[in-house]
């Protein structure tokens, strides 16, 4: 059973159903975001930003996508606030990026609407 789950996670296929997107978003978060932002989304003070009730996470989804995909910092987050720089995840497929962004926008005390793949595609440089 564990092997089947692992193989399914590596298939690279995304489902368009909301529950599957939430599952994919959680999986992608665990694989890519958790080391910095931690399992509770609180990050590491003065090193990695908290995603908890974040104005950036809950704000414009296109700006959030640009930050995640290309490192373009949203104007609402002043430079120099953290000693680290956001890793760039431009290699993610549009649907995968939409799934992980939707996941963080609906977890950690956030309540923003989901992000769709078209928003992610339009945010690419």
Tab-separated table of C-alpha atoms in Angstrom:
chain	number	residue	atom	x	y	z
A	1	UNK	CA	0.000	0.000	0.000
A	2	UNK	CA	2.798	2.451	0.882
A	3	UNK	CA	4.500	1.661	-2.419
A	4	UNK	CA	1.290	2.420	-4.307
A	5	UNK	CA	0.981	5.771	-2.516
A	6	UNK	CA	4.588	6.624	-3.281
A	7	UNK	CA	4.192	5.747	-6.932
A	8	UNK	CA	1.002	7.789	-7.175
A	9	UNK	CA	2.769	10.775	-5.624
A	10	UNK	CA	5.536	10.557	-8.228
A	11	UNK	CA	3.220	10.203	-11.202
A	12	UNK	CA	3.326	13.934	-11.976
A	13	UNK	CA	-0.374	13.878	-12.766
A	14	UNK	CA	-2.661	16.407	-11.182
A	15	UNK	CA	-6.354	15.936	-10.695
A	16	UNK	CA	-8.844	18.722	-11.184
A	17	UNK	CA	-11.083	17.728	-8.262
A	18	UNK	CA	-10.818	20.036	-5.229
A	19	UNK	CA	-10.066	17.222	-2.750
A	20	UNK	CA	-7.329	15.844	-4.982
A	21	UNK	CA	-5.900	19.358	-5.337
A	22	UNK	CA	-5.817	19.738	-1.548
A	23	UNK	CA	-4.029	16.393	-1.266
A	24	UNK	CA	-1.578	17.348	-3.979
A	25	UNK	CA	-1.041	20.743	-2.356
A	26	UNK	CA	-0.295	19.137	1.017
A	27	UNK	CA	2.112	16.679	-0.619
A	28	UNK	CA	3.905	19.441	-2.534
A	29	UNK	CA	4.085	21.586	0.596
A	30	UNK	CA	5.672	18.711	2.514
A	31	UNK	CA	8.195	18.082	-0.247
A	32	UNK	CA	9.168	21.686	-1.001
A	33	UNK	CA	8.032	24.200	1.628
A	34	UNK	CA	8.148	22.388	4.945
A	35	UNK	CA	11.927	22.641	5.491
A	36	UNK	CA	11.708	26.444	5.711
A	37	UNK	CA	8.118	27.217	6.660
A	38	UNK	CA	7.771	24.209	8.992
A	39	UNK	CA	4.818	21.854	9.470
A	40	UNK	CA	2.784	24.525	11.248
A	41	UNK	CA	3.478	27.233	8.634
A	42	UNK	CA	5.136	29.464	11.244
A	43	UNK	CA	8.571	29.461	9.611
A	44	UNK	CA	11.620	30.365	11.695
A	45	UNK	CA	11.583	33.836	13.289
A	46	UNK	CA	13.900	36.309	11.536
A	47	UNK	CA	14.997	33.608	9.074
A	48	UNK	CA	11.991	32.157	7.186
A	49	UNK	CA	8.647	34.002	7.062
A	50	UNK	CA	5.527	32.682	8.689
A	51	UNK	CA	2.682	31.745	6.375
A	52	UNK	CA	0.224	31.953	9.278
A	53	UNK	CA	-2.475	34.536	8.599
A	54	UNK	CA	-0.075	36.162	6.153
A	55	UNK	CA	-1.180	39.250	4.201
A	56	UNK	CA	1.050	38.104	1.318
A	57	UNK	CA	-0.482	34.611	1.250
A	58	UNK	CA	-4.018	35.989	1.578
A	59	UNK	CA	-3.384	38.828	-0.898
A	60	UNK	CA	-3.108	38.952	-4.674
A	61	UNK	CA	-2.639	35.371	-5.938
A	62	UNK	CA	-0.715	36.580	-8.999
A	63	UNK	CA	1.859	38.356	-6.801
A	64	UNK	CA	2.175	35.276	-4.601
A	65	UNK	CA	2.677	33.095	-7.692
A	66	UNK	CA	5.335	35.481	-9.045
A	67	UNK	CA	7.214	35.308	-5.756
A	68	UNK	CA	7.130	31.512	-5.618
A	69	UNK	CA	7.887	30.982	-9.319
A	70	UNK	CA	10.454	33.700	-10.003
A	71	UNK	CA	11.468	35.270	-6.704
A	72	UNK	CA	9.736	38.596	-7.414
A	73	UNK	CA	9.023	39.868	-3.902
A	74	UNK	CA	5.558	41.401	-3.394
A	75	UNK	CA	5.641	45.129	-2.719
A	76	UNK	CA	3.765	44.497	0.527
A	77	UNK	CA	6.780	42.612	1.953
A	78	UNK	CA	9.699	44.966	2.526
A	79	UNK	CA	13.139	43.750	1.445
A	80	UNK	CA	15.625	42.980	4.192
A	81	UNK	CA	13.045	41.767	6.684
A	82	UNK	CA	14.493	38.249	6.606
A	83	UNK	CA	18.099	37.119	6.310
A	84	UNK	CA	17.243	34.553	3.640
A	85	UNK	CA	15.825	34.705	0.130
A	86	UNK	CA	12.873	32.698	-1.154
A	87	UNK	CA	13.904	29.723	-3.271
A	88	UNK	CA	12.590	29.865	-6.839
A	89	UNK	CA	10.137	27.140	-7.861
A	90	UNK	CA	9.711	28.064	-11.528
A	91	UNK	CA	10.203	24.429	-12.466
A	92	UNK	CA	6.775	23.526	-11.039
A	93	UNK	CA	3.965	22.781	-13.463
A	94	UNK	CA	1.161	25.363	-13.400
A	95	UNK	CA	-1.311	22.968	-11.768
A	96	UNK	CA	1.194	21.856	-9.122
A	97	UNK	CA	2.006	25.465	-8.231
A	98	UNK	CA	-1.730	26.241	-8.100
A	99	UNK	CA	-2.275	23.267	-5.779
A	100	UNK	CA	0.449	24.252	-3.314
A	101	UNK	CA	-0.545	27.931	-3.358
A	102	UNK	CA	-4.180	26.974	-2.782
A	103	UNK	CA	-3.076	24.742	0.084
A	104	UNK	CA	-1.200	27.501	1.892
A	105	UNK	CA	-4.040	29.971	1.207
A	106	UNK	CA	-6.500	27.624	2.983
A	107	UNK	CA	-4.310	26.418	5.873
A	108	UNK	CA	-2.268	27.962	8.708
A	109	UNK	CA	-5.093	30.334	9.641
A	110	UNK	CA	-5.471	31.612	6.069
A	111	UNK	CA	-8.836	31.712	4.323
A	112	UNK	CA	-8.163	33.009	0.818
A	113	UNK	CA	-9.769	31.547	-2.315
A	114	UNK	CA	-7.885	28.868	-4.256
A	115	UNK	CA	-5.472	29.695	-7.067
A	116	UNK	CA	-6.057	28.198	-10.505
A	117	UNK	CA	-3.481	27.048	-13.047
A	118	UNK	CA	-4.407	29.920	-15.407
A	119	UNK	CA	-3.427	32.486	-12.726
A	120	UNK	CA	-0.099	30.716	-12.263
A	121	UNK	CA	0.515	30.575	-16.028
A	122	UNK	CA	-0.203	34.310	-16.381
A	123	UNK	CA	2.192	35.094	-13.504
A	124	UNK	CA	5.171	33.430	-15.175
A	125	UNK	CA	7.868	35.788	-16.501
